[in-house]
Amino acid sequence: MSPRIEKKNIVILGGGFGGIGVLKDLQKEFNNNENVQITLVSDNNFLLFTPMLPEIVSGTIESRHIVTPIRSFCKNSRFYEAQVKSLDFTQKLVTISHNIGRHDVETDKIHEHIINYDCLVIALGSEDNFFGNSNIQKYGFTLKTIEDAINLRNHIIKVLEQAVIEQSDSVLRKALLTFVVVGGGFSGVETVGAINDFVRESVKKYYPDLYMTDIRIALVSATDKILEQIDEELGEFALQKLKANGVEFIMNSKVKDVTIENALLDDNTSIPCYSVIWTAGVAPNHIITNLTCEHDKRHRIITNSHLEVKGLEDIVYALGDCASIINPNTGKPYPPTAQHAIRQSEIVSYNVASFIKKKINGKNDRNHRKKEFNYNTKGMMAQIGKRTGVAILFGKIKIHGFLAWWLWRSYYLLNLPSSKKKIKVMGDWTFDLVFKPDVSQIH
Amino acid sequence: MSPRIEKKNIVILGGGFGGIGVLKDLQKEFNNNENVQITLVSDNNFLLFTPMLPEIVSGTIESRHIVTPIRSFCKNSRFYEAQVKSLDFTQKLVTISHNIGRHDVETDKIHEHIINYDCLVIALGSEDNFFGNSNIQKYGFTLKTIEDAINLRNHIIKVLEQAVIEQSDSVLRKALLTFVVVGGGFSGVETVGAINDFVRESVKKYYPDLYMTDIRIALVSATDKILEQIDEELGEFALQKLKANGVEFIMNSKVKDVTIENALLDDNTSIPCYSVIWTAGVAPNHIITNLTCEHDKRHRIITNSHLEVKGLEDIVYALGDCASIINPNTGKPYPPTAQHAIRQSEIVSYNVASFIKKKINGKNDRNHRKKEFNYNTKGMMAQIGKRTGVAILFGKIKIHGFLAWWLWRSYYLLNLPSSKKKIKVMGDWTFDLVFKPDVSQIH
């Protein structure tokens, strides 16, 4: 009898595009291999298709259609819906925790569990960053999670309803119909486009007592441009298009504080409004920032070109929004997008598999094969309202208008993780062409 | 010039089947009549199709597909999304209130408004009744609103995820997989059927680490029967069918208390569980119970056969779940179902219209035409799980099994309030035949 081989544990933290990508590749690699146990931990039990979040706000897609259960990707892997509490690189342990029972009733029934690993993949993404301002956190809306999108949508409907009742108070009515989006990046621009379409279309169809001229939808950008990640010219196109659709731009400005009834700009202008949407910053969560490894100035984990964490080579890997990975062609970190996380997951999977196979085979050579991450961004796209968008492909081909929008839809539709969701989203879009918006406000 | 006629105000309180029925009929009657202003007040801005709530729990229908914006029914009518704070029958005033700004941040920005009426229609429905037990209210789940259904569904998925992590603790694991539904009426039976299907199917498809034998789904009934509103024989059929599908019945029992981790029966048996679903009682809200008019012993408003509130004839009407309306054929109050509320709304509309027309025409005869409510229940149906149900038609034709279930689906599909929702629900059902359940837990 041959000696029993100890099972190798691969632990993946995070259920976004990066983590799920690694899970899928490693499952293929170690298909039914009894010597390998893959475990994924995430605080959500679904993969969220983040590029479509603004369409949840506008209601063109149903919320459940852009989430896919992580368990539907799991074959022989384990999945735990839990928080990551701490990492111990020395003992190779991850501590996870979860609440027992109802999530909405306060309880001290928090249970902790420990998982040990031979290889660890960190793909914990990022969180909204309010730069320490608790008012913005409390009164502002965000758009990182599916709950954020549902909340924001219902809030918008709620203020429309409030404005109807407060018709006789023109100051309050106008404040209720003012929406301020903070941040001129992808998220801010796509969000302001979605809100603009949804508010104007809903008021036109359902709120005859409200004046279209009372509606004010503004985007606050810290610089004199928007969509700088894509291209200056396309940013200008998007700006003009959104302006033509009624969006106001407040450039070279920052929102420095928010109360329940206004937004305060850095020049002390106060905008009376009940709806501030914060898209002006993300940062890794505190687990990442507190790790005893090298971080960049944005508190992301610095990796080498094999996507290994420095000083923890072979054992610990990082990718996606929580990692700082230098593009060898530009010398700058890759931008935090789904496209890059997915490509990074292929490299991580290859290197993890290579290391684990060496361990299983019991060879002692340190130089197993590793791949380096070297990827040229294929393109960047943004939807800037119904039937219009901007895109840049291969760093030089610039597209705008209907074609860019159509490209956006087709590309992301093809990239939805299951055929079920593809059909559902296609159905939602078709319906949206035919029917009026839905303004049911679910509390 | 003829003297200016003062506008007549008809105010409808409540946006359920009763209130919306009255709104639609009166709009038809007073189509573009400038002398009449119809106003509807509801704390939700949508009509909820309550018979399909259990299918939101099981996930066979998307939550937004069973709600229809009230504004889509409004032509020249006004709609206010607000709480009814108080009624003044003497001065003919309704006080409504609403919060300004975010609904989820505590704020004292509550604004009140006063609406006067010439005719008032009270259709405020009912609320869950916990008989004063605040533990049941805090730890129990209910199924009256769309939020209740979404909450319950997500909670069920959450405890499945928790059970996976707590695999090594068999006591806790079993408690997490125990679901107790309290109440043997329509709502309890349909809910236990939906939960039973959803839990067993999900565990089978997605949770290979959980044991089917750990699952315990129980219904607690205060009597020795279920579905007594329908028929004894059909109740027995439903009970046997549910038993065969794995549901446990605890008869002649009551749940007298609930904590976060167990349900306590009246014989002091304690059932360890984190999921108690309370369907054992409803009552009108405190606005109704505090009104200075006659109530029955369940605190509902007593009406005469014209559905007028006694002592406030011609002016104030009540219908639906908040009203006690005697069936002249049986001497008992009509049961609180959508079917009856809709039929009652036709009578209320007729009588209101008749009175208002007399007022507009300035005639002084007290004896304008009124109709009496005299309706024989056409049938009662319950879905008791996938592809099976029970129904009784015209008080004597009894149907059970697939045919009753098919009848249930067809009848309610036809009764959905818009063609958009009909297509969407039909689509959901078709998908459900083809695809696995979705276990994404949206917090």
Short mmCIF file of N, CA and C in Angstrom, two decimals, chain A residues 60-189:
data_model
loop_
_atom_site.label_atom_id
_atom_site.label_comp_id
_atom_site.label_asym_id
_atom_site.label_seq_id
_atom_site.Cartn_x
_atom_site.Cartn_y
_atom_site.Cartn_z
N THR A 60 -34.36 48.79 -16.13
CA THR A 60 -34.45 48.08 -17.41
C THR A 60 -34.13 46.59 -17.24
N ILE A 61 -33.43 46.24 -16.16
CA ILE A 61 -33.15 44.83 -15.88
C ILE A 61 -33.63 44.51 -14.46
N GLU A 62 -34.17 43.31 -14.27
CA GLU A 62 -34.58 42.86 -12.94
C GLU A 62 -33.35 42.55 -12.11
N SER A 63 -33.41 42.86 -10.82
CA SER A 63 -32.23 42.69 -9.99
C SER A 63 -31.72 41.25 -9.96
N ARG A 64 -32.62 40.29 -9.92
CA ARG A 64 -32.14 38.91 -9.80
C ARG A 64 -31.47 38.40 -11.07
N HIS A 65 -31.65 39.13 -12.17
CA HIS A 65 -31.09 38.64 -13.44
C HIS A 65 -29.60 38.91 -13.59
N ILE A 66 -29.04 39.76 -12.73
CA ILE A 66 -27.60 40.01 -12.86
C ILE A 66 -26.82 39.36 -11.71
N VAL A 67 -27.47 38.49 -10.97
CA VAL A 67 -26.74 37.72 -9.96
C VAL A 67 -26.85 36.24 -10.30
N THR A 68 -25.76 35.51 -10.08
CA THR A 68 -25.73 34.07 -10.36
C THR A 68 -25.20 33.36 -9.12
N PRO A 69 -25.92 32.34 -8.63
CA PRO A 69 -25.46 31.67 -7.41
C PRO A 69 -24.05 31.10 -7.60
N ILE A 70 -23.17 31.35 -6.64
CA ILE A 70 -21.82 30.80 -6.71
C ILE A 70 -21.87 29.28 -6.75
N ARG A 71 -22.87 28.71 -6.05
CA ARG A 71 -22.98 27.25 -6.04
C ARG A 71 -23.21 26.66 -7.43
N SER A 72 -23.74 27.48 -8.34
CA SER A 72 -23.95 26.94 -9.69
C SER A 72 -22.62 26.78 -10.42
N PHE A 73 -21.55 27.41 -9.92
CA PHE A 73 -20.22 27.22 -10.52
C PHE A 73 -19.45 26.08 -9.83
N CYS A 74 -19.90 25.69 -8.62
CA CYS A 74 -19.14 24.72 -7.82
C CYS A 74 -19.41 23.30 -8.28
N LYS A 75 -18.35 22.56 -8.56
CA LYS A 75 -18.54 21.13 -8.85
C LYS A 75 -18.16 20.34 -7.61
N ASN A 76 -16.87 20.04 -7.44
CA ASN A 76 -16.50 19.37 -6.19
C ASN A 76 -15.94 20.34 -5.16
N SER A 77 -16.07 21.63 -5.44
CA SER A 77 -15.52 22.62 -4.52
C SER A 77 -16.50 22.90 -3.39
N ARG A 78 -15.94 23.43 -2.30
CA ARG A 78 -16.78 23.88 -1.19
C ARG A 78 -17.01 25.37 -1.31
N PHE A 79 -18.19 25.80 -0.87
CA PHE A 79 -18.43 27.24 -0.79
C PHE A 79 -18.94 27.58 0.60
N TYR A 80 -18.38 28.62 1.20
CA TYR A 80 -18.86 29.12 2.49
C TYR A 80 -19.27 30.57 2.34
N GLU A 81 -20.53 30.88 2.69
CA GLU A 81 -20.96 32.28 2.73
C GLU A 81 -20.58 32.83 4.10
N ALA A 82 -19.52 33.59 4.17
CA ALA A 82 -19.02 34.07 5.45
C ALA A 82 -18.13 35.28 5.24
N GLN A 83 -17.87 35.98 6.33
CA GLN A 83 -16.92 37.09 6.33
C GLN A 83 -15.53 36.54 6.57
N VAL A 84 -14.53 37.13 5.93
CA VAL A 84 -13.15 36.82 6.27
C VAL A 84 -12.77 37.71 7.45
N LYS A 85 -12.38 37.09 8.58
CA LYS A 85 -12.06 37.89 9.77
C LYS A 85 -10.57 38.20 9.84
N SER A 86 -9.74 37.20 9.57
CA SER A 86 -8.30 37.45 9.62
C SER A 86 -7.54 36.38 8.85
N LEU A 87 -6.31 36.73 8.48
CA LEU A 87 -5.43 35.81 7.76
C LEU A 87 -4.16 35.64 8.58
N ASP A 88 -3.70 34.41 8.66
CA ASP A 88 -2.44 34.14 9.35
C ASP A 88 -1.50 33.48 8.35
N PHE A 89 -0.57 34.31 7.80
CA PHE A 89 0.33 33.80 6.77
C PHE A 89 1.34 32.81 7.33
N THR A 90 1.66 32.93 8.63
CA THR A 90 2.66 32.06 9.23
C THR A 90 2.12 30.64 9.39
N GLN A 91 0.92 30.56 9.98
CA GLN A 91 0.34 29.24 10.20
C GLN A 91 -0.52 28.77 9.03
N LYS A 92 -0.62 29.62 8.01
CA LYS A 92 -1.45 29.32 6.84
C LYS A 92 -2.91 29.03 7.23
N LEU A 93 -3.51 30.00 7.90
CA LEU A 93 -4.89 29.86 8.37
C LEU A 93 -5.73 31.06 7.94
N VAL A 94 -6.99 30.79 7.64
CA VAL A 94 -7.96 31.86 7.42
C VAL A 94 -9.05 31.70 8.47
N THR A 95 -9.40 32.78 9.16
CA THR A 95 -10.52 32.72 10.10
C THR A 95 -11.73 33.37 9.43
N ILE A 96 -12.83 32.61 9.39
CA ILE A 96 -14.06 33.17 8.82
C ILE A 96 -15.12 33.23 9.91
N SER A 97 -16.13 34.07 9.71
CA SER A 97 -17.20 34.16 10.71
C SER A 97 -18.53 34.36 10.02
N HIS A 98 -19.58 33.90 10.68
CA HIS A 98 -20.92 34.17 10.16
C HIS A 98 -21.91 34.25 11.32
N ASN A 99 -23.03 34.96 11.07
CA ASN A 99 -24.10 35.07 12.05
C ASN A 99 -25.02 33.88 11.94
N ILE A 100 -25.57 33.47 13.08
CA ILE A 100 -26.55 32.39 13.07
C ILE A 100 -27.94 33.02 13.18
N GLY A 101 -28.86 32.56 12.37
CA GLY A 101 -30.24 33.03 12.46
C GLY A 101 -30.51 34.25 11.60
N ARG A 102 -31.56 34.99 11.96
CA ARG A 102 -31.98 36.17 11.20
C ARG A 102 -30.84 37.15 11.07
N HIS A 103 -30.69 37.74 9.89
CA HIS A 103 -29.62 38.71 9.73
C HIS A 103 -30.06 40.10 10.16
N ASP A 104 -31.38 40.32 10.29
CA ASP A 104 -31.86 41.68 10.55
C ASP A 104 -32.23 41.91 12.01
N VAL A 105 -32.02 40.90 12.85
CA VAL A 105 -32.28 41.07 14.28
C VAL A 105 -30.92 41.06 14.96
N GLU A 106 -30.67 42.02 15.82
CA GLU A 106 -29.36 42.06 16.47
C GLU A 106 -29.16 40.82 17.33
N THR A 107 -28.01 40.22 17.18
CA THR A 107 -27.73 39.00 17.92
C THR A 107 -26.23 38.87 18.09
N ASP A 108 -25.82 38.22 19.16
CA ASP A 108 -24.39 38.00 19.35
C ASP A 108 -24.00 36.59 18.95
N LYS A 109 -24.89 35.93 18.21
CA LYS A 109 -24.58 34.56 17.80
C LYS A 109 -23.68 34.57 16.57
N ILE A 110 -22.43 34.98 16.77
CA ILE A 110 -21.47 34.96 15.68
C ILE A 110 -20.55 33.77 15.88
N HIS A 111 -20.47 32.92 14.88
CA HIS A 111 -19.61 31.74 14.99
C HIS A 111 -18.38 31.91 14.11
N GLU A 112 -17.22 31.55 14.66
CA GLU A 112 -15.99 31.61 13.87
C GLU A 112 -15.51 30.21 13.51
N HIS A 113 -14.88 30.11 12.37
CA HIS A 113 -14.32 28.83 11.92
C HIS A 113 -12.95 29.09 11.31
N ILE A 114 -12.11 28.07 11.36
CA ILE A 114 -10.76 28.23 10.82
C ILE A 114 -10.56 27.28 9.65
N ILE A 115 -10.00 27.80 8.58
CA ILE A 115 -9.70 26.98 7.40
C ILE A 115 -8.20 27.05 7.17
N ASN A 116 -7.54 25.92 6.96
CA ASN A 116 -6.12 26.00 6.63
C ASN A 116 -5.92 25.85 5.13
N TYR A 117 -4.81 26.40 4.65
CA TYR A 117 -4.58 26.38 3.21
C TYR A 117 -3.15 25.98 2.88
N ASP A 118 -2.99 25.43 1.69
CA ASP A 118 -1.66 25.25 1.12
C ASP A 118 -1.38 26.35 0.11
N CYS A 119 -2.46 26.77 -0.57
CA CYS A 119 -2.39 27.92 -1.47
C CYS A 119 -3.56 28.84 -1.15
N LEU A 120 -3.28 30.15 -1.13
CA LEU A 120 -4.33 31.12 -0.82
C LEU A 120 -4.44 32.12 -1.96
N VAL A 121 -5.67 32.35 -2.42
CA VAL A 121 -5.91 33.34 -3.47
C VAL A 121 -6.77 34.45 -2.89
N ILE A 122 -6.24 35.68 -2.90
CA ILE A 122 -6.97 36.81 -2.32
C ILE A 122 -7.59 37.63 -3.44
N ALA A 123 -8.92 37.66 -3.48
CA ALA A 123 -9.63 38.40 -4.52
C ALA A 123 -10.83 39.08 -3.87
N LEU A 124 -10.54 39.86 -2.83
CA LEU A 124 -11.63 40.40 -2.00
C LEU A 124 -12.19 41.73 -2.50
N GLY A 125 -11.73 42.20 -3.66
CA GLY A 125 -12.33 43.39 -4.26
C GLY A 125 -12.10 44.66 -3.48
N SER A 126 -13.05 45.58 -3.59
CA SER A 126 -12.90 46.86 -2.92
C SER A 126 -14.23 47.31 -2.35
N GLU A 127 -14.16 48.32 -1.51
CA GLU A 127 -15.36 48.90 -0.90
C GLU A 127 -15.42 50.38 -1.25
N ASP A 128 -16.57 50.99 -1.00
CA ASP A 128 -16.66 52.43 -1.18
C ASP A 128 -15.75 53.11 -0.19
N ASN A 129 -15.13 54.19 -0.62
CA ASN A 129 -14.23 54.95 0.24
C ASN A 129 -14.81 56.35 0.42
N PHE A 130 -15.16 56.67 1.66
CA PHE A 130 -15.75 57.98 1.95
C PHE A 130 -14.70 58.93 2.53
N PHE A 131 -13.45 58.52 2.51
CA PHE A 131 -12.35 59.32 3.02
C PHE A 131 -12.65 59.82 4.43
N GLY A 132 -13.23 58.94 5.24
CA GLY A 132 -13.45 59.26 6.64
C GLY A 132 -14.67 60.12 6.94
N ASN A 133 -15.43 60.50 5.92
CA ASN A 133 -16.60 61.35 6.17
C ASN A 133 -17.83 60.49 6.46
N SER A 134 -18.25 60.45 7.72
CA SER A 134 -19.35 59.56 8.10
C SER A 134 -20.70 60.10 7.63
N ASN A 135 -20.79 61.40 7.38
CA ASN A 135 -22.05 61.95 6.85
C ASN A 135 -22.32 61.45 5.44
N ILE A 136 -21.26 61.43 4.64
CA ILE A 136 -21.44 60.93 3.26
C ILE A 136 -21.84 59.47 3.32
N GLN A 137 -21.20 58.73 4.21
CA GLN A 137 -21.53 57.31 4.36
C GLN A 137 -22.98 57.12 4.79
N LYS A 138 -23.46 58.00 5.69
CA LYS A 138 -24.81 57.84 6.23
C LYS A 138 -25.88 58.34 5.26
N TYR A 139 -25.67 59.52 4.69
CA TYR A 139 -26.72 60.14 3.88
C TYR A 139 -26.56 59.91 2.39
N GLY A 140 -25.35 59.53 1.98
CA GLY A 140 -25.13 59.34 0.55
C GLY A 140 -25.55 57.94 0.11
N PHE A 141 -25.84 57.82 -1.17
CA PHE A 141 -26.11 56.50 -1.75
C PHE A 141 -24.86 56.05 -2.50
N THR A 142 -24.71 54.74 -2.66
CA THR A 142 -23.56 54.21 -3.37
C THR A 142 -24.06 53.20 -4.40
N LEU A 143 -23.15 52.68 -5.20
CA LEU A 143 -23.58 51.74 -6.24
C LEU A 143 -22.53 50.66 -6.46
N LYS A 144 -22.20 49.95 -5.35
CA LYS A 144 -21.22 48.86 -5.44
C LYS A 144 -21.90 47.50 -5.41
N THR A 145 -23.04 47.42 -4.69
CA THR A 145 -23.68 46.11 -4.49
C THR A 145 -25.08 46.11 -5.10
N ILE A 146 -25.65 44.93 -5.19
CA ILE A 146 -27.01 44.82 -5.72
C ILE A 146 -28.00 45.50 -4.76
N GLU A 147 -27.72 45.42 -3.46
CA GLU A 147 -28.60 46.09 -2.49
C GLU A 147 -28.53 47.60 -2.69
N ASP A 148 -27.33 48.13 -2.95
CA ASP A 148 -27.18 49.55 -3.24
C ASP A 148 -28.09 49.97 -4.39
N ALA A 149 -28.08 49.17 -5.45
CA ALA A 149 -28.85 49.52 -6.65
C ALA A 149 -30.35 49.50 -6.36
N ILE A 150 -30.80 48.47 -5.63
CA ILE A 150 -32.23 48.36 -5.30
C ILE A 150 -32.64 49.53 -4.41
N ASN A 151 -31.80 49.83 -3.41
CA ASN A 151 -32.05 50.97 -2.51
C ASN A 151 -32.18 52.27 -3.26
N LEU A 152 -31.23 52.51 -4.14
CA LEU A 152 -31.19 53.79 -4.86
C LEU A 152 -32.43 53.92 -5.75
N ARG A 153 -32.76 52.84 -6.44
CA ARG A 153 -33.94 52.88 -7.30
C ARG A 153 -35.20 53.21 -6.49
N ASN A 154 -35.37 52.51 -5.37
CA ASN A 154 -36.57 52.75 -4.56
C ASN A 154 -36.57 54.15 -3.95
N HIS A 155 -35.38 54.64 -3.61
CA HIS A 155 -35.30 55.99 -3.08
C HIS A 155 -35.73 57.02 -4.13
N ILE A 156 -35.29 56.83 -5.35
CA ILE A 156 -35.66 57.77 -6.41
C ILE A 156 -37.17 57.82 -6.58
N ILE A 157 -37.80 56.64 -6.59
CA ILE A 157 -39.26 56.62 -6.71
C ILE A 157 -39.89 57.31 -5.50
N LYS A 158 -39.29 57.08 -4.33
CA LYS A 158 -39.84 57.67 -3.11
C LYS A 158 -39.82 59.20 -3.16
N VAL A 159 -38.72 59.79 -3.62
CA VAL A 159 -38.68 61.25 -3.64
C VAL A 159 -39.63 61.81 -4.71
N LEU A 160 -39.86 61.06 -5.78
CA LEU A 160 -40.87 61.52 -6.76
C LEU A 160 -42.24 61.57 -6.08
N GLU A 161 -42.56 60.52 -5.32
CA GLU A 161 -43.84 60.49 -4.61
C GLU A 161 -43.93 61.62 -3.59
N GLN A 162 -42.82 61.88 -2.90
CA GLN A 162 -42.81 62.96 -1.91
C GLN A 162 -43.04 64.31 -2.58
N ALA A 163 -42.42 64.49 -3.74
CA ALA A 163 -42.55 65.77 -4.45
C ALA A 163 -44.00 66.03 -4.85
N VAL A 164 -44.73 64.96 -5.19
CA VAL A 164 -46.14 65.13 -5.56
C VAL A 164 -46.92 65.70 -4.38
N ILE A 165 -46.67 65.15 -3.19
CA ILE A 165 -47.42 65.60 -2.01
C ILE A 165 -47.01 67.02 -1.62
N GLU A 166 -45.75 67.38 -1.87
CA GLU A 166 -45.25 68.71 -1.48
C GLU A 166 -45.33 69.72 -2.62
N GLN A 167 -46.31 69.53 -3.50
CA GLN A 167 -46.45 70.41 -4.65
C GLN A 167 -46.51 71.89 -4.32
N SER A 168 -47.12 72.21 -3.19
CA SER A 168 -47.34 73.62 -2.89
C SER A 168 -46.08 74.30 -2.33
N ASP A 169 -45.06 73.51 -1.99
CA ASP A 169 -43.82 74.07 -1.45
C ASP A 169 -42.74 73.96 -2.52
N SER A 170 -42.57 75.04 -3.30
CA SER A 170 -41.73 74.90 -4.50
C SER A 170 -40.26 74.67 -4.16
N VAL A 171 -39.80 75.19 -3.03
CA VAL A 171 -38.40 75.00 -2.65
C VAL A 171 -38.15 73.52 -2.32
N LEU A 172 -39.00 72.97 -1.48
CA LEU A 172 -38.86 71.56 -1.10
C LEU A 172 -39.04 70.65 -2.31
N ARG A 173 -40.03 70.98 -3.13
CA ARG A 173 -40.32 70.18 -4.32
C ARG A 173 -39.09 70.09 -5.22
N LYS A 174 -38.43 71.24 -5.44
CA LYS A 174 -37.25 71.24 -6.29
C LYS A 174 -36.09 70.47 -5.65
N ALA A 175 -35.94 70.61 -4.33
CA ALA A 175 -34.87 69.88 -3.65
C ALA A 175 -35.09 68.37 -3.78
N LEU A 176 -36.36 67.96 -3.69
CA LEU A 176 -36.67 66.53 -3.81
C LEU A 176 -36.38 66.02 -5.22
N LEU A 177 -36.44 66.91 -6.20
CA LEU A 177 -36.22 66.49 -7.58
C LEU A 177 -34.78 66.77 -8.04
N THR A 178 -33.88 67.01 -7.07
CA THR A 178 -32.47 67.24 -7.40
C THR A 178 -31.66 66.00 -7.05
N PHE A 179 -30.83 65.55 -8.00
CA PHE A 179 -30.01 64.36 -7.81
C PHE A 179 -28.57 64.72 -8.14
N VAL A 180 -27.67 64.48 -7.19
CA VAL A 180 -26.27 64.84 -7.38
C VAL A 180 -25.42 63.57 -7.39
N VAL A 181 -24.76 63.32 -8.51
CA VAL A 181 -23.86 62.17 -8.61
C VAL A 181 -22.43 62.69 -8.47
N VAL A 182 -21.67 62.10 -7.55
CA VAL A 182 -20.32 62.57 -7.30
C VAL A 182 -19.32 61.61 -7.93
N GLY A 183 -18.48 62.12 -8.84
CA GLY A 183 -17.46 61.28 -9.46
C GLY A 183 -17.64 61.21 -10.97
N GLY A 184 -16.58 61.51 -11.71
CA GLY A 184 -16.67 61.58 -13.16
C GLY A 184 -16.08 60.36 -13.86
N GLY A 185 -15.91 59.26 -13.11
CA GLY A 185 -15.39 58.04 -13.72
C GLY A 185 -16.52 57.22 -14.34
N PHE A 186 -16.19 55.99 -14.74
CA PHE A 186 -17.17 55.06 -15.29
C PHE A 186 -18.47 55.03 -14.53
N SER A 187 -18.32 54.73 -13.23
CA SER A 187 -19.49 54.48 -12.41
C SER A 187 -20.36 55.72 -12.33
N GLY A 188 -19.74 56.88 -12.10
CA GLY A 188 -20.49 58.13 -11.99
C GLY A 188 -21.22 58.46 -13.28
N VAL A 189 -20.53 58.32 -14.41
CA VAL A 189 -21.12 58.70 -15.69
C VAL A 189 -22.26 57.75 -16.07
#
